Amino acid sequence: MAALKRYQHYINGEWVDPSNDEWIESYNPYSGKPWAEVPRGDAADADRAVSAAFKAYTSGDWPNVGATERGALMRKLGDLIAANSQKLAAIEVQDNGKLMAEMGAQLGYIPQWYYYFGGLADKIEGSVLPIDKPDTFNFTVHEPLGVCVAITPWNSPLLITAWKLAPALAAGNTVVIKPSEYTSASTFEFVKLVEEAGIPPGVINVVSGYGNEIGEALVAHEKVAKVSFTGGTVSGTRVYENAASGLKKVSLELGGKSPNIVFDDCEIDNAVKGAISGIFAATGQTCIAGSRLLVQESIHDEFVDRLITLAKTAKMGDPMSIETQVGPVTTPPQYKKILSYFDIAKEDGAECVLGGSKSDDPSLEHGWFVQPTIYTGVRNSMRIAQEEIFGPVLSVIPFKDDDHAVEIANDVVYGLASGVWTQSIRRALEISKRIQAGTVWVNTYRAVSFVSPFGGFKRSGLGKESGQHAIREYMQTKSIWISTAEEVPNPFIIR
Ligand code: TXE
């Protein structure tokens, strides 16, 4: 067997082995075989990376790089990602099982985050305040926080890295990135571009390993000012608890159980496509998956028929092939988790109208493939309607009218995204206002942009990524007071 490709930590501009010399095998989800190994980092590696980032934040070149120049460096980094997009896409497909068709488009788009936030770097202005005190000049400046830790999941490693890294860098912070132990390769490949972009050593560091080992050590490190986390709600809650003891700033982008609501006045063909893209794209492994399809009773049966017809055409196969529409599940635990929900759905009494098991295609037997699955007769109280499955498993829930749709839509602990399919502007606006979720898509689904804020309500998270205000998640405001009085007045009273 060919030797596995070995990646090292990237700390202070250098490639280094993990202190304990332990490694994690990285698998190709299509072949089910390991192809690379990444460091199994520990607390010592966390300390090395954070110390490098802290040094780069407090001394050396970075503190003297002005905001305009930071923007220029980020644009260079964006250009380098674009120039290397095919290579990065191929690594992600191999390591993660994402479709080449999706990764080609994603890598073409990722540079935009670096361009947008690079452009924003020198547009963050403080204010001079009309202060109510005599002989006083008061103004604000917005400063970076220091060392930021970016913890990313396995479902879209490079896109989610961009969402965190671009605003953090634009604000002037230094960063330690910890990708998922299942999919670290693409982040290591990406960080090779940092030196060529001219970004000083220590400003961007990448370390890999398990969440409960190096992940917890990073979050707990006393020199870390902020943690930005994307992942599951259980791990996110743990990160929040650990960060609390150091009073660190935290952004969390967690799970979802998003309602995709189809009203009887919709354009049915478009809504069917929207339902499919909401749950089967990326093999359902997205936080924004429209995993609860709420369909108005009057069109329920016709809609489900059309949905099944289209879903049956989904081509499952090798994610490298541009023809493939549904790829493998990325990790073995995730594969098992999805399969376990097929049993749960049966116990709960949902009716399986498509799929409902692992793939029976012999050509896919080595990979982690599950069939696109649709359940009808789902009540919103069932576990398949309440819990994030994170796979191509759709629960169809009928509703009577607008109030009923909103009631079901909001009756979950999550609030990440939602879809509304209607031709009525009045209804679109009304329902959008009433849904408790950070994103509402009307007559579309699964659209994201560097321009538009993204983040959850309720237990889907804290803070926003993308959009102008995301940079503020990586900054703090200082108020500076200057007295122009000739004499200091009575020192025993507050001024
Ligand atoms: O994710 P984890 P898992 C959901 C989805 C999935 C479930 C579990 O429902 O089935 O989460 O997936 C790091 N301190 N999402 O277990 O554990 C970990 O190493 C610090 C939704 O694979 O959340 C990895 O880098 N770090 C989701 C990252 O957190 C810790 C995307 C995410 O892993 C840590 C992925 C700790 N205590 C899964 N524990 C989304 N929102 O898009 C783990 N990590």
XYZ file of C-alpha atoms and ligand atoms in Angstrom:
539
model
C 0.000 0.000 0.000
C 1.307 3.481 -0.859
C 2.534 5.548 2.087
C -0.029 7.982 3.428
C 0.514 11.655 2.728
C 1.583 13.269 5.984
C 0.594 16.797 7.017
C 2.225 18.734 9.864
C 1.048 21.571 12.091
C 1.699 25.047 10.667
C 2.967 27.210 13.528
C 4.822 30.513 13.254
C 5.339 30.029 9.522
C 6.935 26.600 9.952
C 5.803 23.010 9.437
C 6.268 21.078 12.651
C 5.495 17.589 13.959
C 3.115 17.165 16.896
C 4.943 17.126 20.261
C 3.698 13.614 21.036
C 4.447 12.245 17.546
C 0.894 10.902 17.317
C -1.127 11.036 14.109
C -4.724 10.611 12.952
C -5.562 8.837 9.692
C -7.730 10.779 7.304
C -10.128 8.712 5.203
C -11.554 9.131 1.746
C -15.334 8.688 2.344
C -15.843 7.356 -1.181
C -13.270 4.554 -0.993
C -13.483 4.107 2.781
C -9.666 4.018 2.823
C -7.135 6.224 4.594
C -5.108 8.472 2.278
C -3.369 10.926 4.609
C -2.464 11.487 8.219
C -2.648 14.649 10.269
C -1.154 15.539 13.663
C -3.036 14.450 16.756
C -2.177 17.668 18.570
C -2.301 18.077 22.327
C -2.093 20.845 24.914
C 1.621 21.383 24.217
C 0.871 22.034 20.538
C -2.000 24.337 21.470
C 0.412 26.303 23.614
C 3.006 26.489 20.829
C 0.425 27.780 18.335
C -1.211 30.286 20.686
C 2.177 31.557 21.864
C 3.237 32.106 18.231
C -0.009 33.928 17.494
C 0.353 36.020 20.652
C 3.927 36.955 19.757
C 2.860 37.906 16.237
C 0.043 40.028 17.688
C 2.212 41.905 20.153
C 5.568 42.229 18.367
C 7.185 41.798 14.962
C 5.689 43.052 11.702
C 1.934 42.523 12.111
C 1.140 45.270 14.648
C 2.775 47.743 12.233
C 0.862 46.581 9.188
C -1.774 49.282 8.651
C -5.381 48.505 7.811
C -4.961 49.379 4.115
C -1.980 47.083 3.790
C -3.821 44.315 5.652
C -6.537 44.632 3.038
C -3.967 44.339 0.237
C -2.470 41.201 1.802
C -5.931 39.674 2.094
C -6.703 40.407 -1.536
C -3.448 38.701 -2.480
C -4.502 35.692 -0.400
C -7.876 35.665 -2.183
C -6.104 35.732 -5.569
C -3.912 32.816 -4.531
C -6.957 30.782 -3.461
C -8.521 31.476 -6.860
C -5.313 30.444 -8.635
C -5.192 27.194 -6.633
C -8.910 26.514 -6.603
C -8.825 23.278 -8.606
C -6.151 21.760 -6.415
C -7.908 22.776 -3.199
C -11.239 21.515 -4.524
C -9.740 18.114 -5.379
C -8.232 17.748 -1.887
C -11.559 18.620 -0.267
C -13.426 16.084 -2.409
C -10.903 13.378 -1.577
C -10.909 14.100 2.155
C -14.505 15.081 2.702
C -16.557 13.462 -0.053
C -18.081 16.776 -1.112
C -19.033 16.894 -4.751
C -16.514 18.218 -7.253
C -19.458 19.995 -8.869
C -20.090 21.913 -5.630
C -16.434 22.414 -4.644
C -15.493 23.931 -8.002
C -18.164 26.597 -7.484
C -17.360 27.007 -3.774
C -13.628 27.554 -4.331
C -14.445 30.087 -7.048
C -16.534 31.993 -4.507
C -14.409 31.720 -1.330
C -11.926 34.448 -2.416
C -14.810 36.940 -2.206
C -14.699 36.777 1.618
C -11.051 37.829 1.552
C -11.776 40.608 -0.963
C -14.831 41.894 0.906
C -13.294 41.935 4.392
C -9.943 43.079 2.958
C -11.837 46.054 1.525
C -13.533 46.648 4.855
C -10.272 46.659 6.837
C -9.629 50.407 6.391
C -13.261 51.480 6.615
C -13.827 50.858 10.308
C -14.033 54.368 11.675
C -14.293 55.571 15.230
C -16.274 58.683 16.152
C -15.728 61.962 17.872
C -18.517 62.244 20.417
C -20.452 65.389 21.286
C -19.528 64.869 24.894
C -21.499 66.703 27.583
C -18.452 67.821 29.583
C -16.632 71.124 29.318
C -13.020 71.193 28.076
C -13.116 67.558 27.047
C -12.408 65.766 23.811
C -13.809 62.211 23.617
C -13.455 59.777 20.746
C -13.708 56.063 20.053
C -11.406 53.646 18.280
C -12.181 50.061 17.310
C -9.329 47.706 18.058
C -8.647 44.022 17.428
C -9.084 41.517 20.253
C -5.789 39.607 20.077
C -5.469 35.874 19.465
C -8.611 34.366 17.956
C -9.184 30.616 17.750
C -11.258 29.382 14.809
C -12.649 25.870 15.274
C -14.188 24.460 12.112
C -16.266 21.351 11.338
C -15.920 18.761 8.615
C -18.807 19.704 6.359
C -17.334 22.782 4.588
C -13.829 23.316 5.965
C -12.517 25.999 3.596
C -15.717 28.007 3.331
C -16.178 28.132 7.089
C -12.499 28.994 7.559
C -13.013 31.985 5.254
C -16.069 33.113 7.237
C -13.943 33.319 10.390
C -10.458 34.122 9.149
C -11.348 36.971 6.792
C -13.044 39.255 9.383
C -10.531 38.293 12.090
C -7.566 39.260 9.903
C -9.215 42.397 8.552
C -9.692 43.543 12.146
C -5.968 43.035 12.847
C -6.097 39.894 15.016
C -3.893 36.834 14.764
C -5.501 33.433 14.399
C -5.100 29.763 15.286
C -7.295 27.531 13.138
C -8.260 24.037 14.281
C -10.047 22.109 11.553
C -12.014 18.954 12.225
C -9.957 15.844 12.908
C -11.819 14.222 9.984
C -11.032 16.841 7.352
C -7.877 18.800 8.155
C -6.072 18.315 4.834
C -7.636 21.151 2.852
C -6.894 23.694 5.590
C -3.249 22.606 5.636
C -3.137 22.934 1.836
C -4.758 26.369 2.024
C -2.324 27.680 4.632
C 0.573 26.964 2.258
C -0.587 30.087 0.417
C -0.208 32.391 3.409
C 3.535 32.916 3.112
C 3.293 33.651 -0.611
C 0.607 36.235 0.150
C 3.165 38.041 2.331
C 1.325 37.552 5.630
C 3.935 37.503 8.436
C 4.717 34.263 10.328
C 2.537 33.583 13.355
C -0.438 35.595 12.069
C -2.202 32.461 10.774
C -1.462 29.088 12.365
C -3.141 25.725 11.778
C -3.089 22.819 14.218
C -5.091 19.607 14.047
C -6.347 17.028 16.494
C -9.378 15.967 18.505
C -11.791 18.445 20.027
C -11.453 17.066 23.549
C -7.656 17.208 23.323
C -6.172 20.141 21.412
C -9.591 21.822 20.896
C -10.262 22.194 24.623
C -6.661 23.264 25.258
C -7.004 26.057 22.704
C -10.280 27.292 24.149
C -8.861 27.234 27.685
C -5.552 28.917 26.819
C -5.139 32.093 28.838
C -3.744 34.090 25.895
C -6.783 33.445 23.707
C -9.186 36.377 23.484
C -11.910 34.939 21.294
C -13.231 31.612 20.073
C -15.250 31.295 16.911
C -16.782 27.840 16.637
C -18.876 26.041 14.050
C -20.055 22.550 14.865
C -22.641 20.571 16.755
C -24.708 21.964 19.603
C -23.247 19.554 22.171
C -19.631 20.502 21.387
C -20.585 24.165 21.001
C -22.132 24.204 24.464
C -18.945 22.705 25.889
C -16.856 25.363 24.112
C -19.118 28.066 25.546
C -18.718 26.656 29.082
C -14.937 26.391 28.752
C -14.600 29.872 27.311
C -16.722 31.292 30.128
C -14.104 30.632 32.784
C -11.690 32.949 30.951
C -14.500 35.377 30.009
C -13.559 34.956 26.369
C -15.607 36.352 23.553
C -17.446 33.598 21.714
C -19.251 33.178 18.400
C -21.104 29.914 17.872
C -22.667 28.598 14.695
C -24.437 25.403 15.665
C -27.085 23.009 14.503
C -30.426 23.507 12.852
C -33.753 21.861 12.074
C -34.862 24.355 9.491
C -38.447 24.505 8.232
C -38.903 24.776 4.472
C -42.539 25.909 4.158
C -44.520 25.303 0.988
C -47.806 27.199 0.626
C -50.480 26.185 -1.849
C -49.985 29.377 -3.894
C -46.347 28.576 -4.719
C -44.793 27.804 -8.103
C -44.822 24.064 -7.515
C -41.919 23.129 -9.823
C -39.639 25.650 -8.149
C -40.700 24.617 -4.668
C -40.014 20.957 -5.440
C -36.498 21.878 -6.568
C -36.097 24.052 -3.457
C -37.128 21.172 -1.211
C -34.633 18.859 -2.921
C -31.742 21.336 -2.725
C -32.640 22.010 0.893
C -32.097 18.418 1.987
C -30.168 16.379 -0.570
C -27.491 18.908 -1.564
C -24.218 18.156 0.241
C -25.854 14.850 1.241
C -27.872 16.795 3.812
C -24.728 17.549 5.792
C -25.342 21.239 6.184
C -26.439 23.199 9.201
C -28.975 25.002 7.008
C -30.567 21.811 5.654
C -34.308 22.269 5.155
C -34.892 19.011 6.982
C -38.502 19.735 7.915
C -40.621 20.224 4.824
C -43.919 21.822 5.859
C -46.477 21.398 3.063
C -49.973 22.899 3.013
C -52.568 20.123 3.232
C -54.387 21.145 0.037
C -51.336 20.345 -2.138
C -49.639 17.795 0.112
C -50.191 14.603 -1.897
C -49.440 16.112 -5.289
C -46.330 17.806 -3.901
C -44.991 14.644 -2.313
C -45.500 12.711 -5.570
C -43.515 15.261 -7.518
C -40.855 15.378 -4.827
C -40.363 11.617 -4.920
C -40.219 11.637 -8.723
C -37.439 14.229 -8.741
C -35.573 12.739 -5.775
C -35.457 9.369 -7.535
C -33.416 10.929 -10.343
C -30.626 11.940 -7.922
C -27.399 10.339 -9.089
C -25.406 8.926 -6.222
C -21.774 8.075 -6.845
C -18.138 9.119 -7.005
C -17.955 12.710 -5.740
C -15.078 13.397 -8.164
C -17.446 12.857 -11.095
C -19.087 16.063 -12.193
C -22.290 14.075 -12.899
C -22.735 12.988 -9.271
C -25.478 14.728 -7.292
C -25.377 12.881 -3.973
C -22.018 11.897 -2.493
C -21.018 9.867 0.534
C -21.412 10.822 4.177
C -18.156 12.339 5.421
C -17.429 10.477 8.653
C -18.135 6.983 10.039
C -19.847 8.316 13.213
C -22.048 10.517 11.051
C -22.890 7.530 8.825
C -23.911 5.509 11.901
C -25.891 8.436 13.265
C -27.930 8.729 10.065
C -28.596 4.987 9.939
C -29.760 5.061 13.564
C -32.417 7.641 12.642
C -33.937 5.187 10.157
C -34.737 2.952 13.143
C -35.940 5.898 15.213
C -38.276 6.989 12.388
C -39.737 3.482 12.206
C -40.287 3.368 15.986
C -41.966 6.786 15.866
C -44.350 5.563 13.155
C -43.260 7.788 10.251
C -43.972 6.450 6.770
C -40.903 5.948 4.603
C -41.780 6.834 0.997
C -38.220 6.884 -0.372
C -34.910 5.346 0.722
C -34.631 4.595 4.408
C -31.435 2.540 4.429
C -27.818 2.525 3.416
C -27.080 2.361 -0.278
C -27.638 -1.050 -1.883
C -25.549 -0.163 -4.950
C -22.660 -2.684 -5.019
C -20.393 -0.178 -6.795
C -20.606 2.059 -3.714
C -20.133 -0.628 -1.079
C -16.780 0.691 0.176
C -17.997 4.227 0.821
C -20.350 5.616 3.433
C -23.456 6.035 1.297
C -27.033 6.382 2.506
C -30.067 6.630 0.284
C -31.862 9.955 -0.110
C -34.787 9.432 2.232
C -38.233 10.959 2.600
C -40.693 10.380 5.454
C -44.326 11.420 5.356
C -46.902 11.341 8.122
C -44.390 13.043 10.372
C -45.610 14.829 13.479
C -43.433 17.712 14.607
C -43.013 16.099 18.012
C -41.249 13.058 16.518
C -37.519 12.790 17.055
C -36.827 12.933 13.303
C -38.541 16.345 13.279
C -36.875 17.702 16.414
C -33.278 16.460 16.236
C -30.589 17.393 13.763
C -29.831 14.295 11.682
C -27.338 15.986 9.357
C -27.976 13.682 6.440
C -30.239 13.325 3.376
C -33.326 12.582 5.454
C -36.448 14.674 4.941
C -39.468 14.859 7.250
C -42.635 16.014 5.490
C -45.164 17.625 7.834
C -48.598 18.814 6.662
C -50.118 22.104 7.864
C -53.532 23.771 7.533
C -52.967 27.537 7.291
C -50.437 30.319 7.930
C -50.773 30.269 11.721
C -50.387 26.529 11.828
C -47.267 26.712 9.599
C -45.631 29.297 11.862
C -46.516 27.330 14.980
C -44.846 24.178 13.626
C -41.904 26.099 12.150
C -41.025 27.672 15.495
C -41.649 24.598 17.607
C -37.998 23.443 17.792
C -35.032 24.480 19.909
C -33.148 25.621 16.808
C -33.482 28.773 14.714
C -30.858 28.820 11.997
C -32.616 29.063 8.640
C -35.966 28.648 6.917
C -37.615 28.685 3.511
C -40.949 30.100 2.368
C -42.519 29.214 -0.983
C -45.390 31.482 -2.022
C -46.255 33.925 -4.778
C -47.895 36.345 -2.361
C -45.650 39.221 -1.282
C -47.887 39.873 1.705
C -47.605 36.306 2.886
C -43.833 36.188 2.223
C -43.240 39.258 4.391
C -45.659 38.250 7.140
C -44.276 34.746 7.509
C -40.664 35.984 7.306
C -41.312 38.288 10.252
C -42.912 35.557 12.343
C -40.290 32.848 11.838
C -37.711 32.597 14.602
C -34.607 32.017 12.510
C -31.534 33.988 11.487
C -32.176 33.483 7.763
C -35.386 33.315 5.746
C -35.207 32.426 2.065
C -38.296 33.250 0.033
C -38.658 31.233 -3.184
C -35.052 30.096 -2.942
C -32.984 27.994 -0.547
C -29.365 27.518 0.545
C -28.076 30.883 -0.700
C -25.188 32.485 1.205
C -23.058 35.537 0.498
C -20.165 37.442 2.020
C -22.493 40.476 2.040
C -25.317 38.986 4.091
C -25.198 38.242 7.835
C -25.504 34.580 8.736
C -26.121 33.126 12.181
C -28.686 31.435 14.326
C -31.451 32.343 16.734
C -32.225 30.235 19.820
C -29.907 27.215 20.228
C -28.493 27.595 16.737
C -25.855 29.934 18.026
C -24.493 33.312 18.951
C -23.178 36.073 16.725
C -23.136 36.585 12.967
C -20.738 35.679 10.211
C -20.486 37.536 6.869
C -21.804 41.023 6.213
C -20.261 44.267 7.430
C -21.035 43.715 11.078
C -19.165 40.405 11.251
C -15.918 42.325 11.598
C -17.231 43.781 14.870
C -17.306 40.266 16.315
C -13.499 40.438 16.172
C -13.077 43.980 17.556
C -13.558 45.911 20.751
C -14.341 49.582 21.208
C -12.198 51.921 23.255
C -13.319 55.328 24.450
C -10.488 57.885 24.743
C -10.935 61.004 26.854
C -8.646 64.039 26.628
C -9.062 66.946 28.978
C -8.140 70.359 27.636
C -8.851 72.107 30.980
C -6.019 74.165 32.334
C -6.560 72.909 35.881
C -7.727 69.580 37.326
C -10.912 70.348 39.296
C -11.902 68.931 42.718
C -10.368 65.404 42.672
C -12.930 64.008 45.157
C -15.955 64.056 42.851
C -16.761 62.068 39.734
C -16.434 64.001 36.524
O -19.065 17.823 15.400
P -18.283 18.618 16.509
P -19.245 16.269 15.170
C -23.612 18.669 13.994
C -24.278 17.518 13.257
C -23.400 16.365 13.582
C -23.039 16.688 15.010
C -21.795 16.032 15.527
O -25.563 17.305 13.760
O -24.059 15.146 13.491
O -22.862 18.081 15.029
O -20.728 16.252 14.626
C -14.243 20.453 17.510
N -13.623 21.932 22.404
N -22.742 19.465 13.150
O -19.154 15.508 16.437
O -17.826 17.724 17.604
C -14.020 19.279 16.613
O -12.713 18.754 16.757
C -13.118 22.460 21.292
C -23.269 20.735 12.722
O -18.347 15.818 14.104
O -19.120 19.781 16.879
C -14.266 19.924 15.250
O -13.126 20.681 14.838
N -13.363 21.963 20.058
C -22.286 21.562 12.063
C -15.416 20.880 15.542
O -15.379 21.092 16.941
C -14.166 20.883 19.961
C -21.120 21.006 11.414
C -16.797 20.388 15.172
O -16.992 19.092 15.710
C -14.725 20.296 21.099
C -20.700 19.731 11.961
C -14.420 20.858 22.371
N -14.921 20.352 23.504
C -21.531 19.004 12.783
N -15.470 19.234 20.711
C -22.674 22.913 11.555
N -23.118 23.815 12.428
O -22.550 23.173 10.368
C -15.379 19.166 19.366
N -14.584 20.157 18.908
